[in-house]
PDB file of C-alpha atoms and ligand atoms in Angstrom:
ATOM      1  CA  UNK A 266      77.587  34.497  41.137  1.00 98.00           C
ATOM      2  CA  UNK A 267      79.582  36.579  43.371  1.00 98.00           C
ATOM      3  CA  UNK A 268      78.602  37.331  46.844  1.00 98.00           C
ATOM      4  CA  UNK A 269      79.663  40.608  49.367  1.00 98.00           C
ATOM      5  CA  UNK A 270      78.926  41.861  52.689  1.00 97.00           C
ATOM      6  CA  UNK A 271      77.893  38.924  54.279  1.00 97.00           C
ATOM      7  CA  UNK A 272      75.069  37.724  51.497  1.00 98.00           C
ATOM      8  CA  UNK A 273      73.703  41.855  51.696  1.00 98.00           C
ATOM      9  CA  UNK A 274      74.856  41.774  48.216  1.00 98.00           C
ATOM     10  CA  UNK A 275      74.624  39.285  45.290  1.00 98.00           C
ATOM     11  CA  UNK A 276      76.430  40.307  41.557  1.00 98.00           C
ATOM     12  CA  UNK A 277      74.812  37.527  38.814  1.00 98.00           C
ATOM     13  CA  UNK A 278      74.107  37.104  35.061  1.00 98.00           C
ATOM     14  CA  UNK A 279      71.158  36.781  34.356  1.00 98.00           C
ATOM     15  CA  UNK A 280      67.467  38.827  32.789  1.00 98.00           C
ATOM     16  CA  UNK A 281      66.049  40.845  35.399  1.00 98.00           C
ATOM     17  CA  UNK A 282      62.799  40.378  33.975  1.00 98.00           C
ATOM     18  CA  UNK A 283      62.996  36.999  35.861  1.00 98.00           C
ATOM     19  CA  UNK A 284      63.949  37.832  39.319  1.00 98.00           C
ATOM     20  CA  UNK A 285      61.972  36.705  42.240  1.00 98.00           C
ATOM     21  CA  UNK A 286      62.778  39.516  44.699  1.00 98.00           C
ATOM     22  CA  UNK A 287      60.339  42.273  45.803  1.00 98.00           C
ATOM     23  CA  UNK A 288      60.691  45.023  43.135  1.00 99.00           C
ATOM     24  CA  UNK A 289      63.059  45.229  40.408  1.00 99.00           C
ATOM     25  CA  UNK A 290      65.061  48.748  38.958  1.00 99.00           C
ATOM     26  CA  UNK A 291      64.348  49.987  35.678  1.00 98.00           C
ATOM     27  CA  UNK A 292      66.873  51.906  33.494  1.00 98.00           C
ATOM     28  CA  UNK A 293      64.048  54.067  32.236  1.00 98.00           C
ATOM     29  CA  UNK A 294      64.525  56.937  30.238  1.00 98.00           C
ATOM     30  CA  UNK A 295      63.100  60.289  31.257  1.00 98.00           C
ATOM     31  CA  UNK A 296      59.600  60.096  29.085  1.00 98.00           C
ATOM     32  CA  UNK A 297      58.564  56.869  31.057  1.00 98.00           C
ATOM     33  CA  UNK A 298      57.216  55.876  28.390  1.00 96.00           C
ATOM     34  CA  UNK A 299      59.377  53.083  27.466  1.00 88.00           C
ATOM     35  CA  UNK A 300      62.357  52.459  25.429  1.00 90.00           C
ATOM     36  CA  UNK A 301      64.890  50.168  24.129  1.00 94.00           C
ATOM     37  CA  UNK A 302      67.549  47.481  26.730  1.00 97.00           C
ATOM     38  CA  UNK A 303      66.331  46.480  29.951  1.00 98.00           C
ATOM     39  CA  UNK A 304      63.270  48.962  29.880  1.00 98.00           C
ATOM     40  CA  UNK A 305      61.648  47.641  26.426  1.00 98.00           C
ATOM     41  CA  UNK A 306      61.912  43.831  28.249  1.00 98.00           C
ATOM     42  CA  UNK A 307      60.230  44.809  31.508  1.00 98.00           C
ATOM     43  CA  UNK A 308      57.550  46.624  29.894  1.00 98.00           C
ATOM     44  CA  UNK A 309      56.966  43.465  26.922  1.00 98.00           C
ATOM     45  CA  UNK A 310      57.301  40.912  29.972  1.00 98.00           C
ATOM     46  CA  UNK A 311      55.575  43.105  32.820  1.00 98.00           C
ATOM     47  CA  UNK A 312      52.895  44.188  30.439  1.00 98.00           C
ATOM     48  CA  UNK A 313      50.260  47.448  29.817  1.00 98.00           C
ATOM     49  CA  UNK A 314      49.447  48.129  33.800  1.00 98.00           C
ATOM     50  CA  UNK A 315      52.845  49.288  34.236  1.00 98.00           C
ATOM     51  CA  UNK A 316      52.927  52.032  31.039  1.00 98.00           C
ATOM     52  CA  UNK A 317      49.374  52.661  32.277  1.00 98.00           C
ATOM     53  CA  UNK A 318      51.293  54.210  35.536  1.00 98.00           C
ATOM     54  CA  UNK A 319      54.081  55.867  34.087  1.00 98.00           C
ATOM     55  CA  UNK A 320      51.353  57.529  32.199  1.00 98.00           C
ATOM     56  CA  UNK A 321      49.945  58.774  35.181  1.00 98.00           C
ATOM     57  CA  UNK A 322      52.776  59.458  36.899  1.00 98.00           C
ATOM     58  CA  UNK A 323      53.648  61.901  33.742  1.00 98.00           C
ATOM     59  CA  UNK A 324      50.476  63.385  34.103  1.00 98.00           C
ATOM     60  CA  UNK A 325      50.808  64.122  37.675  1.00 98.00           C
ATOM     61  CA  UNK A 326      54.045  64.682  39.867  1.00 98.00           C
ATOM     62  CA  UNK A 327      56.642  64.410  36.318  1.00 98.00           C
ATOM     63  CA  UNK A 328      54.797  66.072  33.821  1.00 98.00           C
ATOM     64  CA  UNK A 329      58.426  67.182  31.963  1.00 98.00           C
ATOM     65  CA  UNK A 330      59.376  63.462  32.639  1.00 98.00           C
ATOM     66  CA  UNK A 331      61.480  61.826  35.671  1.00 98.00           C
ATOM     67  CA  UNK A 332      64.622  64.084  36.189  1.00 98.00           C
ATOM     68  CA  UNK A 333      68.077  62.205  36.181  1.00 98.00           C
ATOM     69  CA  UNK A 334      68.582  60.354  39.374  1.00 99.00           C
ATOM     70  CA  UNK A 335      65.371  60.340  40.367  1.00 98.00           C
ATOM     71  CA  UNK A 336      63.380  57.291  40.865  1.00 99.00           C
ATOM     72  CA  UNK A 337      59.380  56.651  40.508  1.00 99.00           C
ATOM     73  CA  UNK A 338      57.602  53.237  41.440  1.00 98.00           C
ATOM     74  CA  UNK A 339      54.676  50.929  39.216  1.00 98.00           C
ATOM     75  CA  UNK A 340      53.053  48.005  39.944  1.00 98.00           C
ATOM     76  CA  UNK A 341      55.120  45.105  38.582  1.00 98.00           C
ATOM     77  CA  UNK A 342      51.982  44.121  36.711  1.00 98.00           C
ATOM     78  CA  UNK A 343      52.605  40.353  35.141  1.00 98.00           C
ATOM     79  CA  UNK A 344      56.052  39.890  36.297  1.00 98.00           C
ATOM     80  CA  UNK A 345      57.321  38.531  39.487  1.00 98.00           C
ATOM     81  CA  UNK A 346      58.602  41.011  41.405  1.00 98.00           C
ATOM     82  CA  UNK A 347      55.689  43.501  42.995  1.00 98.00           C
ATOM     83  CA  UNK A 348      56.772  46.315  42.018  1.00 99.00           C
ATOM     84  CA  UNK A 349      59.092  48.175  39.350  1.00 99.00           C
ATOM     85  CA  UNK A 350      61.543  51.439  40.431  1.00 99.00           C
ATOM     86  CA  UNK A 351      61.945  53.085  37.697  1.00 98.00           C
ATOM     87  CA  UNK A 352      65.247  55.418  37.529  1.00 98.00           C
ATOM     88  CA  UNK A 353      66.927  57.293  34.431  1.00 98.00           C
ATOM     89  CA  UNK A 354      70.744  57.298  35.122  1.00 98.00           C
ATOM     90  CA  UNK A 355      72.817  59.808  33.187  1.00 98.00           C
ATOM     91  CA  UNK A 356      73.602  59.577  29.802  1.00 98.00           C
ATOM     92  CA  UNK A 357      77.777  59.741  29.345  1.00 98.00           C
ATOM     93  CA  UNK A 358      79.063  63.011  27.870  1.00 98.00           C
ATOM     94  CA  UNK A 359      82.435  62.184  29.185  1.00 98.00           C
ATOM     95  CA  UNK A 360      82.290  62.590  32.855  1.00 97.00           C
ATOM     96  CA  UNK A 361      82.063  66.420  33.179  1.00 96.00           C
ATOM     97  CA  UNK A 362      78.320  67.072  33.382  1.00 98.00           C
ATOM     98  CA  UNK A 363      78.161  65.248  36.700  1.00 98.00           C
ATOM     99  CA  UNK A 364      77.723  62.149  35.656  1.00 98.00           C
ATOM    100  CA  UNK A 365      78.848  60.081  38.618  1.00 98.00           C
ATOM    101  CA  UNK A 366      77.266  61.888  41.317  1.00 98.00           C
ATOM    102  CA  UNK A 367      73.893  61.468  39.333  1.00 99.00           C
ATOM    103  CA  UNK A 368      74.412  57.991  38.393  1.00 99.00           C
ATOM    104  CA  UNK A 369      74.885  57.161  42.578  1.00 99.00           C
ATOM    105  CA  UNK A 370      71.755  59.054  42.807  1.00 99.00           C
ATOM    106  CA  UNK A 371      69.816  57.355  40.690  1.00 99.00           C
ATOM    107  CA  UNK A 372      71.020  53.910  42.609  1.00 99.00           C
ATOM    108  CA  UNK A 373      70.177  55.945  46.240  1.00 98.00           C
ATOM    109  CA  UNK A 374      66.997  56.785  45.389  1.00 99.00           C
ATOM    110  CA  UNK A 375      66.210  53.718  44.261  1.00 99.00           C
ATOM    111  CA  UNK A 376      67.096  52.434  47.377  1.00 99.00           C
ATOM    112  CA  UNK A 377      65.059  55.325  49.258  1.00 98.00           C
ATOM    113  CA  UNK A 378      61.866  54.339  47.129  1.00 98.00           C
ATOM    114  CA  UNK A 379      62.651  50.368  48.324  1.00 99.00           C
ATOM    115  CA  UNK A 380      62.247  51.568  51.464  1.00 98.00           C
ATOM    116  CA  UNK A 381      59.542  53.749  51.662  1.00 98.00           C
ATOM    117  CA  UNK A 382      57.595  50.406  49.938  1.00 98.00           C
ATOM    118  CA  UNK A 383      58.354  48.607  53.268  1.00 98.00           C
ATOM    119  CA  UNK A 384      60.898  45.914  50.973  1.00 98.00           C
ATOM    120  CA  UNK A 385      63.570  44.311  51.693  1.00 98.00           C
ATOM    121  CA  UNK A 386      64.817  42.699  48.444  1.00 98.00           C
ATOM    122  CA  UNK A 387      65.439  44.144  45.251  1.00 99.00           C
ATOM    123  CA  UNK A 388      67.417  43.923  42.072  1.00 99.00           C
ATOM    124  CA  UNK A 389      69.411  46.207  39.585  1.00 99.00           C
ATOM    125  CA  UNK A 390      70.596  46.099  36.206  1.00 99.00           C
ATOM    126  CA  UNK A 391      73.460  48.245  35.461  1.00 98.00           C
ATOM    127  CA  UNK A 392      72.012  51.760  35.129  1.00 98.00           C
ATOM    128  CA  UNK A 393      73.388  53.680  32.159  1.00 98.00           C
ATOM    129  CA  UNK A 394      75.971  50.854  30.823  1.00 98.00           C
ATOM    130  CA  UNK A 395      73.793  50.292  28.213  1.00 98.00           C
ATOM    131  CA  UNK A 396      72.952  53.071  25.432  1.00 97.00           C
ATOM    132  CA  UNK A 397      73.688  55.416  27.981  1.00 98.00           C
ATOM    133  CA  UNK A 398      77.524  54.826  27.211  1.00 98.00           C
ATOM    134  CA  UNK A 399      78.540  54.965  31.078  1.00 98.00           C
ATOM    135  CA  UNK A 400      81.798  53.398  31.164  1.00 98.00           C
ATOM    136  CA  UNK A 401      81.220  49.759  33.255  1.00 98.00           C
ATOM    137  CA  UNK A 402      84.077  49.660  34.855  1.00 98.00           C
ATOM    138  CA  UNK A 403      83.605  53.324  36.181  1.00 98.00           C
ATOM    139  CA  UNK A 404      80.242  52.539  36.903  1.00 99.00           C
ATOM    140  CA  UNK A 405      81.108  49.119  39.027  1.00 98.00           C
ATOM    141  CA  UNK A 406      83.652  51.536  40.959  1.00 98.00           C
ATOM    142  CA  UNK A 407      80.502  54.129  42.016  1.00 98.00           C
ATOM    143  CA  UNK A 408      78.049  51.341  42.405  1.00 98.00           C
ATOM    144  CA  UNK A 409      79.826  49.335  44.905  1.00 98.00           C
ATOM    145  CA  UNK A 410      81.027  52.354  46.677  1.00 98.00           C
ATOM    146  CA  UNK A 411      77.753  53.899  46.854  1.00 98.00           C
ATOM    147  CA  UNK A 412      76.214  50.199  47.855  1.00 98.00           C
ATOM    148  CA  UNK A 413      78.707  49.777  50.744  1.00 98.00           C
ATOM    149  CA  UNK A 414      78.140  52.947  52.363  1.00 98.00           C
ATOM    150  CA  UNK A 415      74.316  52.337  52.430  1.00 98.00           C
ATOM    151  CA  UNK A 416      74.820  48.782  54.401  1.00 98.00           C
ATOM    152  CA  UNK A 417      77.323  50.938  56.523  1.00 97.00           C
ATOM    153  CA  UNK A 418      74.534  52.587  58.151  1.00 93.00           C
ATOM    154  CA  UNK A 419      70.918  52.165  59.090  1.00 96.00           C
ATOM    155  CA  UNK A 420      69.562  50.373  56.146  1.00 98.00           C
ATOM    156  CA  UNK A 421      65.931  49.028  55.341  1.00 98.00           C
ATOM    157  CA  UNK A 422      66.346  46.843  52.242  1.00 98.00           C
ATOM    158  CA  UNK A 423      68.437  43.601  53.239  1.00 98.00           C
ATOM    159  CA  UNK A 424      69.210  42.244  49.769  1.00 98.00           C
ATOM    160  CA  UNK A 425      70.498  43.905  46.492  1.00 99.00           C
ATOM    161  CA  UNK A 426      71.123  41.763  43.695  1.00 99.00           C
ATOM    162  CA  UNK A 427      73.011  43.150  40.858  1.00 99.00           C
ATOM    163  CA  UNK A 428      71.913  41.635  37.796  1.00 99.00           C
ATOM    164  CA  UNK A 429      74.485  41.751  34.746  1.00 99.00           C
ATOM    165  CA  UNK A 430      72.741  40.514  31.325  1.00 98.00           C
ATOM    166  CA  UNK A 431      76.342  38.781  30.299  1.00 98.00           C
ATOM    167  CA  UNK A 432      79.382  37.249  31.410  1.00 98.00           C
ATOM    168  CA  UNK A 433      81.327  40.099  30.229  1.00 98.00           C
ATOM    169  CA  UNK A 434      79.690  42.908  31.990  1.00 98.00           C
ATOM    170  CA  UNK A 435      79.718  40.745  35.122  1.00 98.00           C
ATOM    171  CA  UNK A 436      83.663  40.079  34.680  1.00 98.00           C
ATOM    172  CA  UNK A 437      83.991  43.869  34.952  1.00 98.00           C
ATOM    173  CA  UNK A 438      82.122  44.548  37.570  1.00 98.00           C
ATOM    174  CA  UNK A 439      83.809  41.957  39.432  1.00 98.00           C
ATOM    175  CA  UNK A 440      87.447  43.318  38.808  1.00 98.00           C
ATOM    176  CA  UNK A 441      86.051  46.757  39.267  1.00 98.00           C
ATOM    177  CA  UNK A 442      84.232  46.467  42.451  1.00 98.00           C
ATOM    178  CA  UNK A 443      85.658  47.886  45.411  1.00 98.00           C
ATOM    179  CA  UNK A 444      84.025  46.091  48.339  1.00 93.00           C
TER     180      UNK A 444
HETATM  181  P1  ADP B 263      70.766  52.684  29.803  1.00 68.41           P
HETATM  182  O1  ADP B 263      69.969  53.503  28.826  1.00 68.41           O
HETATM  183  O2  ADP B 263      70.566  53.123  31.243  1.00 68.41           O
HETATM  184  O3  ADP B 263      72.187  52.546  29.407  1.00 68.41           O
HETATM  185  P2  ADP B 263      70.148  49.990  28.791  1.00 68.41           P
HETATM  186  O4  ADP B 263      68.871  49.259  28.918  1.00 68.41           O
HETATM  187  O5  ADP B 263      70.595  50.369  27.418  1.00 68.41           O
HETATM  188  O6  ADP B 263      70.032  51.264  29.776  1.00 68.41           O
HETATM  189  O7  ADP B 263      71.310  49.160  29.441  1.00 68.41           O
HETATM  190  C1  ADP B 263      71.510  48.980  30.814  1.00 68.41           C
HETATM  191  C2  ADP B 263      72.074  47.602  31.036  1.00 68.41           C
HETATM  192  O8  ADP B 263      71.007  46.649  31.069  1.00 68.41           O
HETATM  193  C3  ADP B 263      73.013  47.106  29.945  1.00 68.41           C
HETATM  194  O9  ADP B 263      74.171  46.577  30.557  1.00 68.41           O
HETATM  195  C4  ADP B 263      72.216  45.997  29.242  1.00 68.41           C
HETATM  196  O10 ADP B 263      73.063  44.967  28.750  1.00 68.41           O
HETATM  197  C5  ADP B 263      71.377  45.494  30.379  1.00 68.41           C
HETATM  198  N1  ADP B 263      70.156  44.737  30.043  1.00 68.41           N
HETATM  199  C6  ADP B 263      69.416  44.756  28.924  1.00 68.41           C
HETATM  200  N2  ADP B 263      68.364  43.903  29.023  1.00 68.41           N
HETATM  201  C7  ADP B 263      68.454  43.344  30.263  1.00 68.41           C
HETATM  202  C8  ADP B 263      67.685  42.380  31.001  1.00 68.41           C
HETATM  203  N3  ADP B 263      66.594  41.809  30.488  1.00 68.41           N
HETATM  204  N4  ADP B 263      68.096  42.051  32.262  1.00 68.41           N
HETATM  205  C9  ADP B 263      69.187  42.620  32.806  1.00 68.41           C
HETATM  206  N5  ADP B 263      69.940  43.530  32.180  1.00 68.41           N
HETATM  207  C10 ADP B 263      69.591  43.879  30.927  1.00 68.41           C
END
């Protein structure tokens, strides 16, 4: 466990599925409707109520599905955390299409839909690193950027924990970071 900006910030290994803060991130894909990684786990641990709102929220407000950067919230239904953000970074096609801008969007407005739930702690897992073929140590370079800028200013959420699902992707974000 590494820790930055005066505890504001927490990088771990561990299943985000397990995290006691108040909502976690998903690295949803643009349907909602589930998928593979970190998404298939918090839907199979958080169970039906969440798919039940992503359903809804397709319905409604997304009915083309969430656009890339944006973020959404559920219920958390059966896991720990209250609620679920659900994001869709960008998928890599080599860093021409925009890529990083959108992936520090999707971890923004994230952070903007934290807020507007009134939270202050919330978790991550590393949006895009998997499938999406984002290179991680790219990634860890935007993500702590983008991250130390927010705390810069006025900011609402108190706590972001960055949750890496192995040693390996945690090692890189480490030597990456730029804190
Ligand atoms: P994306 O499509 O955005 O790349 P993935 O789910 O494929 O999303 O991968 C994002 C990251 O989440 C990967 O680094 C993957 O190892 C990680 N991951 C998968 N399952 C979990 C989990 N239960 N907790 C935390 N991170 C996870």
């Amino acid at each position: 466990m590494k820790i930055y900006l005066n505890g504001k910030i927490i990088a771990c290994v561990g299943d985000i599925t397990l995290e006691d803060v108040d909502a976690i991130v998903n690295a949803a894909n643009s349907s909602l409707l589930g998928g593979g990684g970190v998404d298939g786990a918090i839907h199979r641990v958080g169970g039906i109520k969440i798919l039940e709102e992503c359903k809804k929220i397709r319905q409604t407000v997304y009915p083309d599905g969430l656009p890339t950067g944006q973020a959404v919230v559920t219920t958390g239904g059966n896991l720990k955390a209250k609620y679920v953000i659900h994001t869709v970074g960008p998928i890599w096609y080599g860093g021409k299409k925009n890529e990083d801008q959108l992936l520090a969007n999707a971890y923004l407005n994230s952070i903007k839909e934290a807020e507007n739930l009134g939270v202050k702690k919330i978790a991550f897992p590393a949006i895009s690193t998997g499938v999406y073929g984002f290179p991680k140590d790219r990634a860890a370079r935007i993500v702590s950027n983008v991250l130390r800028e927010y705390f810069k200013g006025e900011h609402k959420v108190e706590l972001i924990k960055l949750v890496f699902f192995n040693e390996e992707d945690y090692d890189i974000f480490i030597k990456n970071a730029e804190f």
